[in-house]
Tab-separated table of C-alpha atoms (C1' of nucleotides) in Angstrom:
chain	number	residue	atom	x	y	z
A	704	UNK	CA	-31.725	10.402	-2.575
A	705	UNK	CA	-30.588	6.846	-3.175
A	706	UNK	CA	-29.000	4.858	-0.394
A	707	UNK	CA	-26.920	1.933	-1.460
A	708	UNK	CA	-26.239	-1.003	0.805
A	709	UNK	CA	-22.510	-1.157	1.369
A	710	UNK	CA	-22.586	-4.831	2.325
A	711	UNK	CA	-24.475	-5.733	-0.800
A	712	UNK	CA	-21.920	-3.978	-2.985
A	713	UNK	CA	-19.241	-5.807	-1.113
A	714	UNK	CA	-20.878	-9.178	-1.691
A	715	UNK	CA	-20.460	-8.700	-5.436
A	716	UNK	CA	-16.884	-7.595	-5.124
A	717	UNK	CA	-13.727	-9.185	-6.384
A	718	UNK	CA	-11.513	-11.303	-4.237
A	719	UNK	CA	-8.523	-9.005	-4.649
A	720	UNK	CA	-10.696	-6.174	-3.437
A	721	UNK	CA	-11.771	-8.121	-0.382
A	722	UNK	CA	-8.223	-9.015	0.415
A	723	UNK	CA	-6.972	-5.505	-0.005
A	724	UNK	CA	-9.731	-3.878	1.992
A	725	UNK	CA	-9.417	-6.333	4.813
A	726	UNK	CA	-5.644	-6.017	4.940
A	727	UNK	CA	-5.821	-2.241	4.899
A	728	UNK	CA	-8.447	-2.117	7.593
A	729	UNK	CA	-6.607	-4.494	9.848
A	730	UNK	CA	-3.292	-2.769	9.351
A	731	UNK	CA	-4.495	0.771	9.734
A	732	UNK	CA	-6.088	-0.310	13.006
A	733	UNK	CA	-2.890	-1.924	14.292
A	734	UNK	CA	0.001	0.077	12.964
A	735	UNK	CA	-0.563	3.192	15.109
A	736	UNK	CA	-0.771	0.892	18.110
A	737	UNK	CA	2.660	-0.516	17.358
A	738	UNK	CA	4.107	2.918	16.796
A	739	UNK	CA	2.661	4.282	20.000
A	740	UNK	CA	3.464	1.358	22.259
A	741	UNK	CA	6.736	0.108	20.801
A	742	UNK	CA	8.109	2.978	18.782
A	743	UNK	CA	8.283	0.997	15.584
A	744	UNK	CA	5.844	0.334	12.819
A	745	UNK	CA	4.629	-3.059	11.677
A	746	UNK	CA	7.253	-3.414	8.978
A	747	UNK	CA	10.090	-2.667	11.334
A	748	UNK	CA	8.603	-5.222	13.727
A	749	UNK	CA	8.610	-7.819	10.995
A	750	UNK	CA	12.286	-7.286	10.315
A	751	UNK	CA	13.008	-7.336	14.026
A	752	UNK	CA	11.138	-10.612	14.340
A	753	UNK	CA	13.080	-12.051	11.433
A	754	UNK	CA	16.365	-11.076	13.043
A	755	UNK	CA	15.322	-12.360	16.439
A	756	UNK	CA	14.312	-15.702	14.951
A	757	UNK	CA	17.460	-15.990	12.878
A	758	UNK	CA	20.340	-14.492	14.834
A	759	UNK	CA	23.170	-13.449	12.554
A	760	UNK	CA	20.936	-13.138	9.516
A	761	UNK	CA	22.427	-11.047	6.729
A	762	UNK	CA	21.065	-8.221	4.636
A	763	UNK	CA	20.472	-10.182	1.469
A	764	UNK	CA	18.568	-12.906	3.318
A	765	UNK	CA	16.296	-10.310	4.876
A	766	UNK	CA	15.717	-8.890	1.450
A	767	UNK	CA	14.977	-12.261	-0.067
A	768	UNK	CA	12.635	-13.410	2.657
A	769	UNK	CA	10.783	-10.180	3.198
A	770	UNK	CA	10.452	-9.560	-0.518
A	771	UNK	CA	11.069	-5.876	0.116
A	772	UNK	CA	13.089	-3.501	-1.987
A	773	UNK	CA	16.826	-3.120	-1.391
A	774	UNK	CA	16.684	0.542	-0.386
A	775	UNK	CA	13.725	-0.108	1.853
A	776	UNK	CA	15.415	-2.944	3.709
A	777	UNK	CA	18.482	-0.789	4.126
A	778	UNK	CA	16.422	2.007	5.621
A	779	UNK	CA	14.513	-0.315	7.938
A	780	UNK	CA	17.723	-1.827	9.246
A	781	UNK	CA	19.217	1.592	9.804
A	782	UNK	CA	16.145	2.640	11.699
A	783	UNK	CA	16.291	-0.443	13.932
A	784	UNK	CA	19.987	0.167	14.539
A	785	UNK	CA	19.331	3.783	15.512
A	786	UNK	CA	16.764	2.591	18.027
A	787	UNK	CA	19.376	0.124	19.322
A	788	UNK	CA	16.930	-2.704	18.881
A	789	UNK	CA	19.455	-4.606	16.815
A	790	UNK	CA	23.192	-4.981	16.670
A	791	UNK	CA	25.459	-5.286	13.676
A	792	UNK	CA	28.473	-7.582	13.587
A	793	UNK	CA	30.727	-7.272	10.583
A	794	UNK	CA	31.580	-10.439	8.765
A	795	UNK	CA	35.271	-11.258	9.214
A	796	UNK	CA	35.633	-12.974	5.867
A	797	UNK	CA	33.866	-10.407	3.729
A	798	UNK	CA	33.900	-6.867	5.029
A	799	UNK	CA	30.972	-5.854	2.860
A	800	UNK	CA	28.661	-8.135	4.768
A	801	UNK	CA	27.442	-8.174	8.309
A	802	UNK	CA	25.216	-10.243	10.547
A	803	UNK	CA	22.377	-8.853	12.618
A	804	UNK	CA	21.373	-9.727	16.176
A	805	UNK	CA	18.726	-8.407	18.493
A	806	UNK	CA	19.866	-6.454	21.546
A	807	UNK	CA	18.217	-6.970	24.922
A	808	UNK	CA	16.041	-3.972	24.241
A	809	UNK	CA	15.212	-5.538	20.916
A	810	UNK	CA	14.215	-8.807	22.534
A	811	UNK	CA	11.954	-7.006	24.980
A	812	UNK	CA	10.438	-5.031	22.150
A	813	UNK	CA	9.886	-8.113	20.101
A	814	UNK	CA	8.225	-9.862	23.028
A	815	UNK	CA	5.904	-6.919	23.629
A	816	UNK	CA	5.237	-6.845	19.921
A	817	UNK	CA	4.301	-10.494	20.038
A	818	UNK	CA	1.796	-9.890	22.802
A	819	UNK	CA	0.390	-6.935	20.934
A	820	UNK	CA	0.093	-8.959	17.733
A	821	UNK	CA	-1.526	-11.809	19.616
A	822	UNK	CA	-4.113	-9.458	21.033
A	823	UNK	CA	-4.672	-7.775	17.677
A	824	UNK	CA	-5.039	-11.058	15.870
A	825	UNK	CA	-7.363	-12.471	18.500
A	826	UNK	CA	-9.561	-9.436	18.103
A	827	UNK	CA	-9.497	-9.630	14.328
A	828	UNK	CA	-10.416	-13.307	14.309
A	829	UNK	CA	-13.008	-13.056	17.039
A	830	UNK	CA	-15.984	-13.814	14.778
A	831	UNK	CA	-14.431	-17.030	13.448
A	832	UNK	CA	-14.368	-20.489	14.962
A	833	UNK	CA	-10.887	-21.940	15.589
A	834	UNK	CA	-11.409	-24.427	12.762
A	835	UNK	CA	-12.353	-21.626	10.429
A	836	UNK	CA	-9.242	-19.701	11.363
A	837	UNK	CA	-7.168	-22.697	10.396
A	838	UNK	CA	-9.043	-23.029	7.124
A	839	UNK	CA	-8.468	-19.384	6.334
A	840	UNK	CA	-4.792	-19.521	7.143
A	841	UNK	CA	-4.352	-22.622	5.033
A	842	UNK	CA	-6.213	-21.182	2.060
A	843	UNK	CA	-4.244	-17.942	2.188
A	844	UNK	CA	-1.018	-19.873	2.503
A	845	UNK	CA	-1.783	-21.933	-0.569
A	846	UNK	CA	-2.722	-18.878	-2.572
A	847	UNK	CA	0.392	-17.066	-1.546
A	848	UNK	CA	2.787	-19.759	-2.576
A	849	UNK	CA	0.881	-20.016	-5.859
A	850	UNK	CA	1.087	-16.273	-6.442
A	851	UNK	CA	4.804	-16.325	-5.798
A	852	UNK	CA	5.433	-19.246	-8.121
A	853	UNK	CA	6.879	-19.022	-11.597
A	854	UNK	CA	3.813	-20.741	-13.033
A	855	UNK	CA	1.633	-17.906	-11.784
A	856	UNK	CA	3.922	-15.323	-13.331
A	857	UNK	CA	3.777	-17.214	-16.597
A	858	UNK	CA	0.003	-17.157	-16.382
A	859	UNK	CA	0.005	-13.404	-15.877
A	860	UNK	CA	2.235	-12.969	-18.901
A	861	UNK	CA	-0.112	-15.115	-20.953
A	862	UNK	CA	-2.998	-12.891	-19.877
A	863	UNK	CA	-1.101	-9.851	-21.056
A	864	UNK	CA	-0.818	-11.385	-24.459
A	865	UNK	CA	-4.385	-12.560	-24.807
A	866	UNK	CA	-6.195	-9.258	-24.291
A	867	UNK	CA	-6.798	-6.612	-26.866
A	868	UNK	CA	-7.030	-3.082	-25.480
A	869	UNK	CA	-9.842	-0.573	-25.899
A	870	UNK	CA	-7.994	0.821	-28.883
A	871	UNK	CA	-4.654	0.355	-30.518
A	872	UNK	CA	-1.959	2.577	-29.183
B	1093	UNK	CA	26.121	-19.136	4.791
B	1094	UNK	CA	22.668	-19.793	6.213
B	1095	UNK	CA	19.744	-20.348	3.922
B	1096	UNK	CA	16.355	-19.812	5.437
B	1097	UNK	CA	13.255	-21.438	4.054
B	1098	UNK	CA	10.929	-18.685	2.946
B	1099	UNK	CA	7.863	-20.908	3.134
B	1100	UNK	CA	8.678	-21.953	6.646
B	1101	UNK	CA	8.984	-18.347	7.784
B	1102	UNK	CA	5.699	-17.655	6.096
B	1103	UNK	CA	3.989	-20.530	7.906
B	1104	UNK	CA	4.729	-18.820	11.219
B	1105	UNK	CA	3.532	-15.469	10.016
B	1106	UNK	CA	0.634	-13.367	11.154
B	1107	UNK	CA	-2.667	-13.325	9.396
B	1108	UNK	CA	-2.464	-9.618	8.632
B	1109	UNK	CA	0.866	-10.262	7.003
B	1110	UNK	CA	-0.556	-13.036	4.871
B	1111	UNK	CA	-3.436	-10.874	3.813
B	1112	UNK	CA	-1.258	-7.945	2.977
B	1113	UNK	CA	1.307	-9.928	1.047
B	1114	UNK	CA	-1.292	-11.765	-0.938
B	1115	UNK	CA	-3.214	-8.596	-1.738
B	1116	UNK	CA	-0.059	-6.790	-2.788
B	1117	UNK	CA	1.110	-9.644	-4.954
B	1118	UNK	CA	-2.224	-10.040	-6.664
B	1119	UNK	CA	-2.637	-6.323	-7.214
B	1120	UNK	CA	0.840	-5.623	-8.449
B	1121	UNK	CA	0.344	-8.414	-10.958
B	1122	UNK	CA	-2.988	-7.056	-12.181
B	1123	UNK	CA	-2.807	-3.303	-11.964
B	1124	UNK	CA	-0.319	-2.798	-14.818
B	1125	UNK	CA	-2.527	-5.038	-16.945
B	1126	UNK	CA	-5.501	-2.762	-16.357
B	1127	UNK	CA	-3.471	0.329	-17.054
B	1128	UNK	CA	-2.058	-1.093	-20.246
B	1129	UNK	CA	-5.226	-2.606	-21.651
B	1130	UNK	CA	-7.862	-0.180	-20.409
B	1131	UNK	CA	-6.014	2.996	-19.575
B	1132	UNK	CA	-7.186	3.052	-15.999
B	1133	UNK	CA	-5.908	1.560	-12.808
B	1134	UNK	CA	-7.767	-0.830	-10.545
B	1135	UNK	CA	-9.104	1.894	-8.297
B	1136	UNK	CA	-10.500	3.874	-11.166
B	1137	UNK	CA	-12.090	0.672	-12.428
B	1138	UNK	CA	-13.739	0.147	-9.079
B	1139	UNK	CA	-15.288	3.575	-9.163
B	1140	UNK	CA	-16.338	3.053	-12.759
B	1141	UNK	CA	-17.972	-0.226	-11.799
B	1142	UNK	CA	-19.759	1.457	-8.927
B	1143	UNK	CA	-21.103	4.133	-11.240
B	1144	UNK	CA	-22.103	1.635	-13.891
B	1145	UNK	CA	-23.972	-0.457	-11.343
B	1146	UNK	CA	-25.651	2.548	-9.777
B	1147	UNK	CA	-26.394	5.073	-12.514
B	1148	UNK	CA	-26.804	8.562	-11.124
B	1149	UNK	CA	-24.782	7.809	-8.005
B	1150	UNK	CA	-23.489	10.904	-6.258
B	1151	UNK	CA	-20.093	11.867	-4.916
B	1152	UNK	CA	-20.831	11.338	-1.256
B	1153	UNK	CA	-22.252	7.867	-1.884
B	1154	UNK	CA	-19.124	6.883	-3.764
B	1155	UNK	CA	-17.091	8.146	-0.871
B	1156	UNK	CA	-19.149	6.293	1.680
B	1157	UNK	CA	-19.193	2.993	-0.185
B	1158	UNK	CA	-15.620	2.988	-1.373
B	1159	UNK	CA	-14.315	4.121	1.996
B	1160	UNK	CA	-11.802	6.305	0.204
B	1161	UNK	CA	-10.730	9.768	1.172
B	1162	UNK	CA	-12.643	12.804	-0.085
B	1163	UNK	CA	-9.775	14.275	-2.093
B	1164	UNK	CA	-8.969	10.908	-3.550
B	1165	UNK	CA	-12.511	10.271	-4.724
B	1166	UNK	CA	-12.591	13.726	-6.225
B	1167	UNK	CA	-9.411	13.051	-8.148
B	1168	UNK	CA	-10.557	9.647	-9.349
B	1169	UNK	CA	-13.808	11.088	-10.637
B	1170	UNK	CA	-11.994	13.870	-12.415
B	1171	UNK	CA	-9.705	11.361	-14.015
B	1172	UNK	CA	-12.636	9.253	-15.233
B	1173	UNK	CA	-14.346	12.372	-16.560
B	1174	UNK	CA	-11.216	13.399	-18.443
B	1175	UNK	CA	-11.105	9.985	-20.046
B	1176	UNK	CA	-14.800	10.450	-20.947
B	1177	UNK	CA	-15.605	7.139	-19.324
B	1178	UNK	CA	-18.246	8.817	-17.198
B	1179	UNK	CA	-20.645	11.691	-17.521
B	1180	UNK	CA	-21.666	14.248	-14.972
B	1181	UNK	CA	-25.222	15.535	-14.690
B	1182	UNK	CA	-25.766	18.375	-12.298
B	1183	UNK	CA	-28.510	17.989	-9.785
B	1184	UNK	CA	-31.332	20.385	-10.575
B	1185	UNK	CA	-32.397	20.788	-6.977
B	1186	UNK	CA	-28.975	21.327	-5.464
B	1187	UNK	CA	-26.324	22.753	-7.726
B	1188	UNK	CA	-23.526	21.584	-5.480
B	1189	UNK	CA	-24.339	17.986	-6.246
B	1190	UNK	CA	-24.246	15.934	-9.383
B	1191	UNK	CA	-25.039	12.441	-10.514
B	1192	UNK	CA	-22.633	10.242	-12.432
B	1193	UNK	CA	-23.346	7.943	-15.363
B	1194	UNK	CA	-21.160	5.796	-17.544
B	1195	UNK	CA	-20.736	6.815	-21.157
B	1196	UNK	CA	-20.770	4.239	-23.950
B	1197	UNK	CA	-16.999	4.216	-23.865
B	1198	UNK	CA	-17.255	3.731	-20.130
B	1199	UNK	CA	-19.583	0.770	-20.534
B	1200	UNK	CA	-17.242	-0.849	-23.024
B	1201	UNK	CA	-14.324	-0.225	-20.722
B	1202	UNK	CA	-16.184	-1.657	-17.776
B	1203	UNK	CA	-17.103	-4.752	-19.765
B	1204	UNK	CA	-13.520	-5.284	-20.848
B	1205	UNK	CA	-12.488	-4.700	-17.270
B	1206	UNK	CA	-14.909	-7.363	-16.174
B	1207	UNK	CA	-13.429	-9.882	-18.581
B	1208	UNK	CA	-9.957	-8.942	-17.457
B	1209	UNK	CA	-10.905	-9.282	-13.807
B	1210	UNK	CA	-12.563	-12.604	-14.491
B	1211	UNK	CA	-9.424	-13.899	-16.104
B	1212	UNK	CA	-7.219	-12.501	-13.375
B	1213	UNK	CA	-9.363	-13.952	-10.635
B	1214	UNK	CA	-9.585	-17.313	-12.319
B	1215	UNK	CA	-5.815	-17.409	-12.509
B	1216	UNK	CA	-5.410	-16.343	-8.914
B	1217	UNK	CA	-7.840	-18.968	-7.657
B	1218	UNK	CA	-6.599	-21.744	-9.900
B	1219	UNK	CA	-5.136	-23.860	-7.078
B	1220	UNK	CA	-8.398	-23.875	-5.121
B	1221	UNK	CA	-11.457	-26.041	-5.529
B	1222	UNK	CA	-14.719	-24.182	-6.231
B	1223	UNK	CA	-15.974	-25.032	-2.757
B	1224	UNK	CA	-12.812	-23.665	-1.239
B	1225	UNK	CA	-13.193	-20.443	-3.173
B	1226	UNK	CA	-16.643	-20.027	-1.705
B	1227	UNK	CA	-15.304	-20.741	1.761
B	1228	UNK	CA	-12.583	-18.177	1.344
B	1229	UNK	CA	-14.927	-15.510	0.047
B	1230	UNK	CA	-17.342	-16.126	2.885
B	1231	UNK	CA	-14.645	-16.016	5.541
B	1232	UNK	CA	-13.181	-12.798	4.163
B	1233	UNK	CA	-16.627	-11.287	3.932
B	1234	UNK	CA	-17.377	-12.055	7.554
B	1235	UNK	CA	-14.061	-10.642	8.683
B	1236	UNK	CA	-14.529	-7.509	6.681
B	1237	UNK	CA	-17.906	-6.649	8.074
B	1238	UNK	CA	-16.512	-7.332	11.532
B	1239	UNK	CA	-13.517	-5.094	10.960
B	1240	UNK	CA	-15.778	-2.311	9.768
B	1241	UNK	CA	-18.132	-2.618	12.717
B	1242	UNK	CA	-18.249	-0.308	15.712
B	1243	UNK	CA	-17.650	-3.240	18.051
B	1244	UNK	CA	-14.331	-3.913	16.389
B	1245	UNK	CA	-13.306	-0.285	16.722
B	1246	UNK	CA	-14.235	-0.403	20.385
B	1247	UNK	CA	-12.083	-3.480	20.753
B	1248	UNK	CA	-9.128	-1.696	19.182
B	1249	UNK	CA	-9.578	1.215	21.555
B	1250	UNK	CA	-9.649	-1.162	24.488
B	1251	UNK	CA	-6.388	-2.662	23.277
B	1252	UNK	CA	-4.823	0.780	23.204
B	1253	UNK	CA	-5.689	1.221	26.843
B	1254	UNK	CA	-4.541	-2.160	28.053
B	1255	UNK	CA	-0.922	-2.054	26.886
B	1256	UNK	CA	1.973	-0.437	28.624
B	1257	UNK	CA	4.709	0.790	26.283
B	1258	UNK	CA	8.407	-0.016	26.364
B	1259	UNK	CA	8.997	3.146	28.354
B	1260	UNK	CA	7.022	6.146	29.448
B	1261	UNK	CA	7.160	9.016	27.056
C	772	DA	C1'	50.255	-8.249	-9.717
C	773	DC	C1'	46.897	-5.256	-11.145
C	774	DA	C1'	43.106	-3.492	-13.965
C	775	DA	C1'	38.392	-4.694	-14.900
C	776	DA	C1'	34.309	-6.566	-13.597
C	777	DT	C1'	31.222	-8.064	-9.981
C	778	DT	C1'	28.966	-7.937	-5.683
C	779	DA	C1'	27.121	-5.931	-1.117
C	780	DG	C1'	25.027	-2.434	0.809
C	781	DT	C1'	24.016	2.740	1.207
C	782	DT	C1'	22.483	7.038	-0.253
C	783	DT	C1'	20.426	10.363	-3.254
C	784	DC	C1'	17.007	12.224	-5.930
C	785	DA	C1'	13.058	12.922	-8.480
C	786	DA	C1'	8.401	11.310	-9.088
C	787	DT	C1'	4.230	9.913	-6.961
C	788	DT	C1'	0.875	9.590	-3.360
C	789	DT	C1'	-1.351	11.274	0.415
C	790	DG	C1'	-4.666	13.712	3.298
C	791	DA	C1'	-5.453	17.857	6.043
C	792	DG	C1'	-7.050	22.087	5.511
C	793	DA	C1'	-8.121	26.200	2.621
C	794	DT	C1'	-11.243	27.516	-0.885
C	795	DT	C1'	-15.333	28.010	-3.783
C	796	DA	C1'	-19.976	27.573	-4.470
C	797	DT	C1'	-24.383	26.641	-2.948
C	798	DC	C1'	-27.979	26.017	0.226
C	799	DT	C1'	-30.748	26.725	4.665
C	800	DC	C1'	-32.366	29.175	8.375
C	801	DT	C1'	-33.708	33.181	10.723
D	293	DA	C1'	-29.739	39.793	3.590
D	294	DG	C1'	-26.394	37.693	6.654
D	295	DA	C1'	-24.647	33.685	9.314
D	296	DG	C1'	-23.706	29.259	9.312
D	297	DA	C1'	-23.758	24.660	7.359
D	298	DT	C1'	-22.753	21.529	3.507
D	299	DA	C1'	-20.836	19.648	-1.082
D	300	DA	C1'	-17.132	19.197	-3.679
D	301	DT	C1'	-12.589	20.801	-5.361
D	302	DC	C1'	-8.064	22.324	-4.971
D	303	DT	C1'	-3.575	23.279	-2.841
D	304	DC	C1'	0.335	22.273	-0.513
D	305	DA	C1'	3.576	20.185	2.362
D	306	DA	C1'	4.961	15.745	4.112
D	307	DA	C1'	5.812	10.905	3.441
D	308	DT	C1'	6.870	7.034	0.470
D	309	DT	C1'	8.881	5.012	-3.233
D	310	DG	C1'	12.303	2.772	-6.257
D	311	DA	C1'	15.710	3.552	-9.812
D	312	DA	C1'	20.075	4.785	-10.325
D	313	DA	C1'	24.378	6.658	-8.627
D	314	DC	C1'	27.640	5.760	-5.363
D	315	DT	C1'	31.177	3.632	-2.012
D	316	DA	C1'	33.661	-0.092	-0.641
D	317	DA	C1'	35.243	-4.770	-0.878
D	318	DT	C1'	35.996	-8.905	-3.470
D	319	DT	C1'	36.759	-11.776	-7.466
D	320	DT	C1'	38.300	-12.645	-12.084
D	321	DG	C1'	41.152	-12.554	-16.079
D	322	DT	C1'	45.441	-11.798	-18.166
DNA sequence: ACAAATTAGTTTCAATTTGAGATTATCTCT
DNA sequence: AGAGATAATCTCAAATTGAAACTAATTTGT
C-alpha cells in the first residue's frame, strides 16, 4: 500500500492550483461563519460593503466593480433588500435606475462583518510576518490587474491559436 | 453619475477576495483551453497528472491527496476511463480496490497538458520577476499547509465561539 | 408626435454541479 | 455462515448558474 506525501505533491503543483485550493479552503472555513453570525454569505457581505462605502451606488456600478453576472447581482441586491440591510431610492431623473444605501441594520451588520473578516484574516495570515503579508498582497494585486487587462486576454487568445489539439475535430 | 475606481476598491479588499478573484480569472481563462485542446477540464487533468506521476495509485489515495469529494473523484475517474486516458487494474488481493495507470493516449494528453499549463502559467506570471514568482509560490505554499492544519481548524472553531451574532436566533 | 430602437434591471428556465446517503460488492472477524 | 466494516459507485434532490425572455422607461429618428 503506497502512501504519497500530500505536501510533496503540492510542492510540484501549478500556481493556479495553489491559488484555487487556498481560496477554497479559506472561504469554506469562513463562509458558514458569516452565514451563522450575520445571516448573509460572503458575497452578500461584499455587496453590502460596496454599498456602505459608496452610498447611492447604482446597479450597473455594482455589476462593473464586482465583476459578477447581471442576474446574480440582481438576486444579491434583492436578498439584501429583503433582509432590510439596504435601502433603495429611485432615481428621479431616470425611473429605471435607483441608488442603494445601507440601513442602520446594514451598517451594524457591515461593522460586525468587518470584525469577523479581520479575525478571519488575522488567523489566515498568522504564519506570515507583516512584511510578508504586504509582499503577498502586492504580488496578488499586480497579478490581478494583469489578469484583468486587455493584454492578458490577447495573450490567452494567442495561446488558443498556437496549440494543436490531440486530434483534429 | 459617480464613477468608482475599480482598482482602488480592490486595493482595500480582503486577501480571500484577492485570492478568489485571481483564481477564478486564471481558471476561467484556462479551462476552456484545456477542454478545447485536450478534451478534458482542468480537474480531470489534475487527476490524470496524479495518476501519471504515481502509477498504480488507488481511489482512496486520489481522494485523500486531491481533497475532493468521494462522488466527485469517482465521476472524474469514470470520465477519464471513458476517454481511455487511464486504465484500471483490479487489485488481486482485494477485489474492491483497483490501481490506475495512464494509457499511451493518457501520457500524450498529459504531456500536451503540461505544455499548455506551462504556457498558461508563463503568461499569468509575465508581470513578475523570477524571484517574485518564487516568493509568491513559497508564501502560498506556507499558507496552504497552515490552512490545512489542525491548528488552523481549531482557530476557526474558536472564532465561531467568540462572536455574538446580530441577534439571537 | 409617435413608432422603433436602446437601455436598465428583473425574472424565468433549463442545464450543470453538488454532496449526502442509498446501494453494491467485497472483505474480516468470530 | 452471519454480522459488521470497508471500498467504490450510483442516485436523487437541492443549489447554482447564466442565457435569454421579459417589463418598464428612455432615447432616437423621421
